[in-house]
């Protein structure tokens, strides 16, 4: 489980988009995090972090 705190502005922006997509805010945030996780930039960051160990 994960708990995050968003600024009021960020939450309001995500809430508007979630309402437009007719999905819960948590689902929208999960989709965004998963998309970022699959990005090349994240892969490069993970590679650098793994090389430190």
Tab-separated table of N, CA and C in Angstrom:
chain	number	residue	atom	x	y	z
A	1	UNK	N	0.852	-1.182	0.000
A	1	UNK	CA	0.000	0.000	0.000
A	1	UNK	C	0.889	1.234	0.000
A	2	UNK	N	0.366	2.291	-0.571
A	2	UNK	CA	1.100	3.538	-0.696
A	2	UNK	C	0.165	4.681	-0.331
A	3	UNK	N	0.689	5.608	0.410
A	3	UNK	CA	-0.091	6.792	0.763
A	3	UNK	C	0.711	8.018	0.342
A	4	UNK	N	0.084	8.934	-0.382
A	4	UNK	CA	0.763	10.154	-0.809
A	4	UNK	C	-0.077	11.366	-0.447
A	5	UNK	N	0.589	12.494	-0.301
A	5	UNK	CA	-0.089	13.756	-0.039
A	5	UNK	C	0.200	14.686	-1.204
A	6	UNK	N	-0.848	15.190	-1.814
A	6	UNK	CA	-0.720	16.121	-2.930
A	6	UNK	C	-1.039	17.528	-2.471
A	7	UNK	N	-0.488	18.502	-3.155
A	7	UNK	CA	-0.894	19.881	-2.889
A	7	UNK	C	-2.364	20.021	-3.285
A	8	UNK	N	-3.025	21.029	-2.746
A	8	UNK	CA	-4.429	21.245	-3.090
A	8	UNK	C	-4.589	21.470	-4.591
A	9	UNK	N	-3.667	22.213	-5.200
A	9	UNK	CA	-3.726	22.492	-6.638
A	9	UNK	C	-3.578	21.206	-7.443
A	10	UNK	N	-2.594	20.383	-7.091
A	10	UNK	CA	-2.389	19.131	-7.819
A	10	UNK	C	-3.611	18.236	-7.674
A	11	UNK	N	-4.124	18.114	-6.461
A	11	UNK	CA	-5.292	17.256	-6.244
A	11	UNK	C	-6.486	17.748	-7.065
A	12	UNK	N	-6.689	19.040	-7.076
A	12	UNK	CA	-7.820	19.598	-7.832
A	12	UNK	C	-7.652	19.318	-9.326
A	13	UNK	N	-6.437	19.476	-9.840
A	13	UNK	CA	-6.179	19.182	-11.250
A	13	UNK	C	-6.445	17.708	-11.560
A	14	UNK	N	-5.918	16.802	-10.723
A	14	UNK	CA	-6.144	15.371	-10.926
A	14	UNK	C	-7.627	15.026	-10.788
A	15	UNK	N	-8.302	15.677	-9.846
A	15	UNK	CA	-9.734	15.424	-9.645
A	15	UNK	C	-10.535	15.796	-10.890
A	16	UNK	N	-10.204	16.935	-11.489
A	16	UNK	CA	-10.908	17.377	-12.702
A	16	UNK	C	-10.709	16.386	-13.849
A	17	UNK	N	-9.475	15.948	-14.023
A	17	UNK	CA	-9.184	14.998	-15.108
A	17	UNK	C	-9.871	13.665	-14.842
A	18	UNK	N	-9.816	13.204	-13.587
A	18	UNK	CA	-10.465	11.934	-13.233
A	18	UNK	C	-11.975	12.014	-13.475
A	19	UNK	N	-12.572	13.137	-13.115
A	19	UNK	CA	-14.009	13.301	-13.336
A	19	UNK	C	-14.319	13.274	-14.828
A	20	UNK	N	-13.496	13.938	-15.632
A	20	UNK	CA	-13.689	13.960	-17.073
A	20	UNK	C	-13.561	12.560	-17.664
A	21	UNK	N	-12.597	11.765	-17.130
A	21	UNK	CA	-12.405	10.391	-17.616
A	21	UNK	C	-13.372	9.401	-16.958
A	22	UNK	N	-14.119	9.898	-15.956
A	22	UNK	CA	-15.075	9.066	-15.208
A	22	UNK	C	-14.389	7.884	-14.516
A	23	UNK	N	-13.256	8.196	-13.858
A	23	UNK	CA	-12.524	7.198	-13.080
A	23	UNK	C	-12.153	7.804	-11.735
A	24	UNK	N	-11.881	6.981	-10.729
A	24	UNK	CA	-11.442	7.522	-9.442
A	24	UNK	C	-10.071	8.204	-9.557
A	25	UNK	N	-9.825	9.171	-8.694
A	25	UNK	CA	-8.547	9.885	-8.683
A	25	UNK	C	-7.398	8.893	-8.464
A	26	UNK	N	-7.574	7.941	-7.573
A	26	UNK	CA	-6.525	6.951	-7.299
A	26	UNK	C	-6.156	6.157	-8.545
A	27	UNK	N	-7.141	5.818	-9.355
A	27	UNK	CA	-6.880	5.089	-10.597
A	27	UNK	C	-6.079	5.952	-11.556
A	28	UNK	N	-6.431	7.221	-11.661
A	28	UNK	CA	-5.698	8.140	-12.530
A	28	UNK	C	-4.244	8.248	-12.094
A	29	UNK	N	-4.019	8.434	-10.813
A	29	UNK	CA	-2.658	8.561	-10.292
A	29	UNK	C	-1.882	7.264	-10.534
A	30	UNK	N	-2.522	6.120	-10.334
A	30	UNK	CA	-1.868	4.827	-10.600
A	30	UNK	C	-1.473	4.720	-12.065
A	31	UNK	N	-2.366	5.128	-12.972
A	31	UNK	CA	-2.061	5.083	-14.399
A	31	UNK	C	-0.857	5.961	-14.737
A	32	UNK	N	-0.814	7.136	-14.142
A	32	UNK	CA	0.300	8.058	-14.392
A	32	UNK	C	1.601	7.474	-13.862
A	33	UNK	N	1.574	6.918	-12.650
A	33	UNK	CA	2.780	6.313	-12.078
A	33	UNK	C	3.253	5.116	-12.890
A	34	UNK	N	2.328	4.286	-13.332
A	34	UNK	CA	2.709	3.123	-14.131
A	34	UNK	C	3.272	3.541	-15.486
A	35	UNK	N	2.710	4.569	-16.099
A	35	UNK	CA	3.224	5.067	-17.378
A	35	UNK	C	4.647	5.598	-17.188
A	36	UNK	N	4.873	6.316	-16.114
A	36	UNK	CA	6.217	6.827	-15.814
A	36	UNK	C	7.183	5.672	-15.571
A	37	UNK	N	6.735	4.651	-14.850
A	37	UNK	CA	7.570	3.485	-14.550
A	37	UNK	C	8.022	2.784	-15.832
A	38	UNK	N	7.188	2.799	-16.859
A	38	UNK	CA	7.494	2.144	-18.126
A	38	UNK	C	8.330	3.013	-19.067
A	39	UNK	N	8.594	4.257	-18.684
A	39	UNK	CA	9.316	5.177	-19.565
A	39	UNK	C	10.808	4.859	-19.605
A	40	UNK	N	11.434	5.281	-20.681
A	40	UNK	CA	12.872	5.095	-20.838
A	40	UNK	C	13.633	5.885	-19.771
A	41	UNK	N	13.171	7.084	-19.460
A	41	UNK	CA	13.838	7.889	-18.437
A	41	UNK	C	13.874	7.173	-17.095
A	42	UNK	N	12.764	6.550	-16.723
A	42	UNK	CA	12.719	5.813	-15.460
A	42	UNK	C	13.683	4.632	-15.509
A	43	UNK	N	13.715	3.941	-16.637
A	43	UNK	CA	14.631	2.817	-16.794
A	43	UNK	C	16.080	3.245	-16.617
A	44	UNK	N	16.437	4.391	-17.178
A	44	UNK	CA	17.798	4.913	-17.027
A	44	UNK	C	18.086	5.282	-15.574
A	45	UNK	N	17.116	5.889	-14.936
A	45	UNK	CA	17.271	6.249	-13.527
A	45	UNK	C	17.444	5.010	-12.660
A	46	UNK	N	16.647	3.991	-12.921
A	46	UNK	CA	16.749	2.742	-12.184
A	46	UNK	C	18.109	2.090	-12.407
A	47	UNK	N	18.581	2.137	-13.639
A	47	UNK	CA	19.896	1.559	-13.947
A	47	UNK	C	20.989	2.260	-13.149
A	48	UNK	N	20.942	3.588	-13.112
A	48	UNK	CA	21.938	4.334	-12.328
A	48	UNK	C	21.832	3.997	-10.852
A	49	UNK	N	20.627	3.888	-10.343
A	49	UNK	CA	20.440	3.589	-8.922
A	49	UNK	C	20.916	2.174	-8.590
A	50	UNK	N	20.712	1.257	-9.517
A	50	UNK	CA	21.122	-0.123	-9.314
A	50	UNK	C	22.635	-0.265	-9.380
A	51	UNK	N	23.279	0.535	-10.199
A	51	UNK	CA	24.735	0.482	-10.327
A	51	UNK	C	25.434	0.930	-9.050
A	52	UNK	N	24.752	1.671	-8.192
A	52	UNK	CA	25.340	2.154	-6.942
A	52	UNK	C	25.534	1.003	-5.962
A	53	UNK	N	24.622	0.031	-5.970
A	53	UNK	CA	24.688	-1.083	-5.006
A	53	UNK	C	25.887	-1.941	-5.206
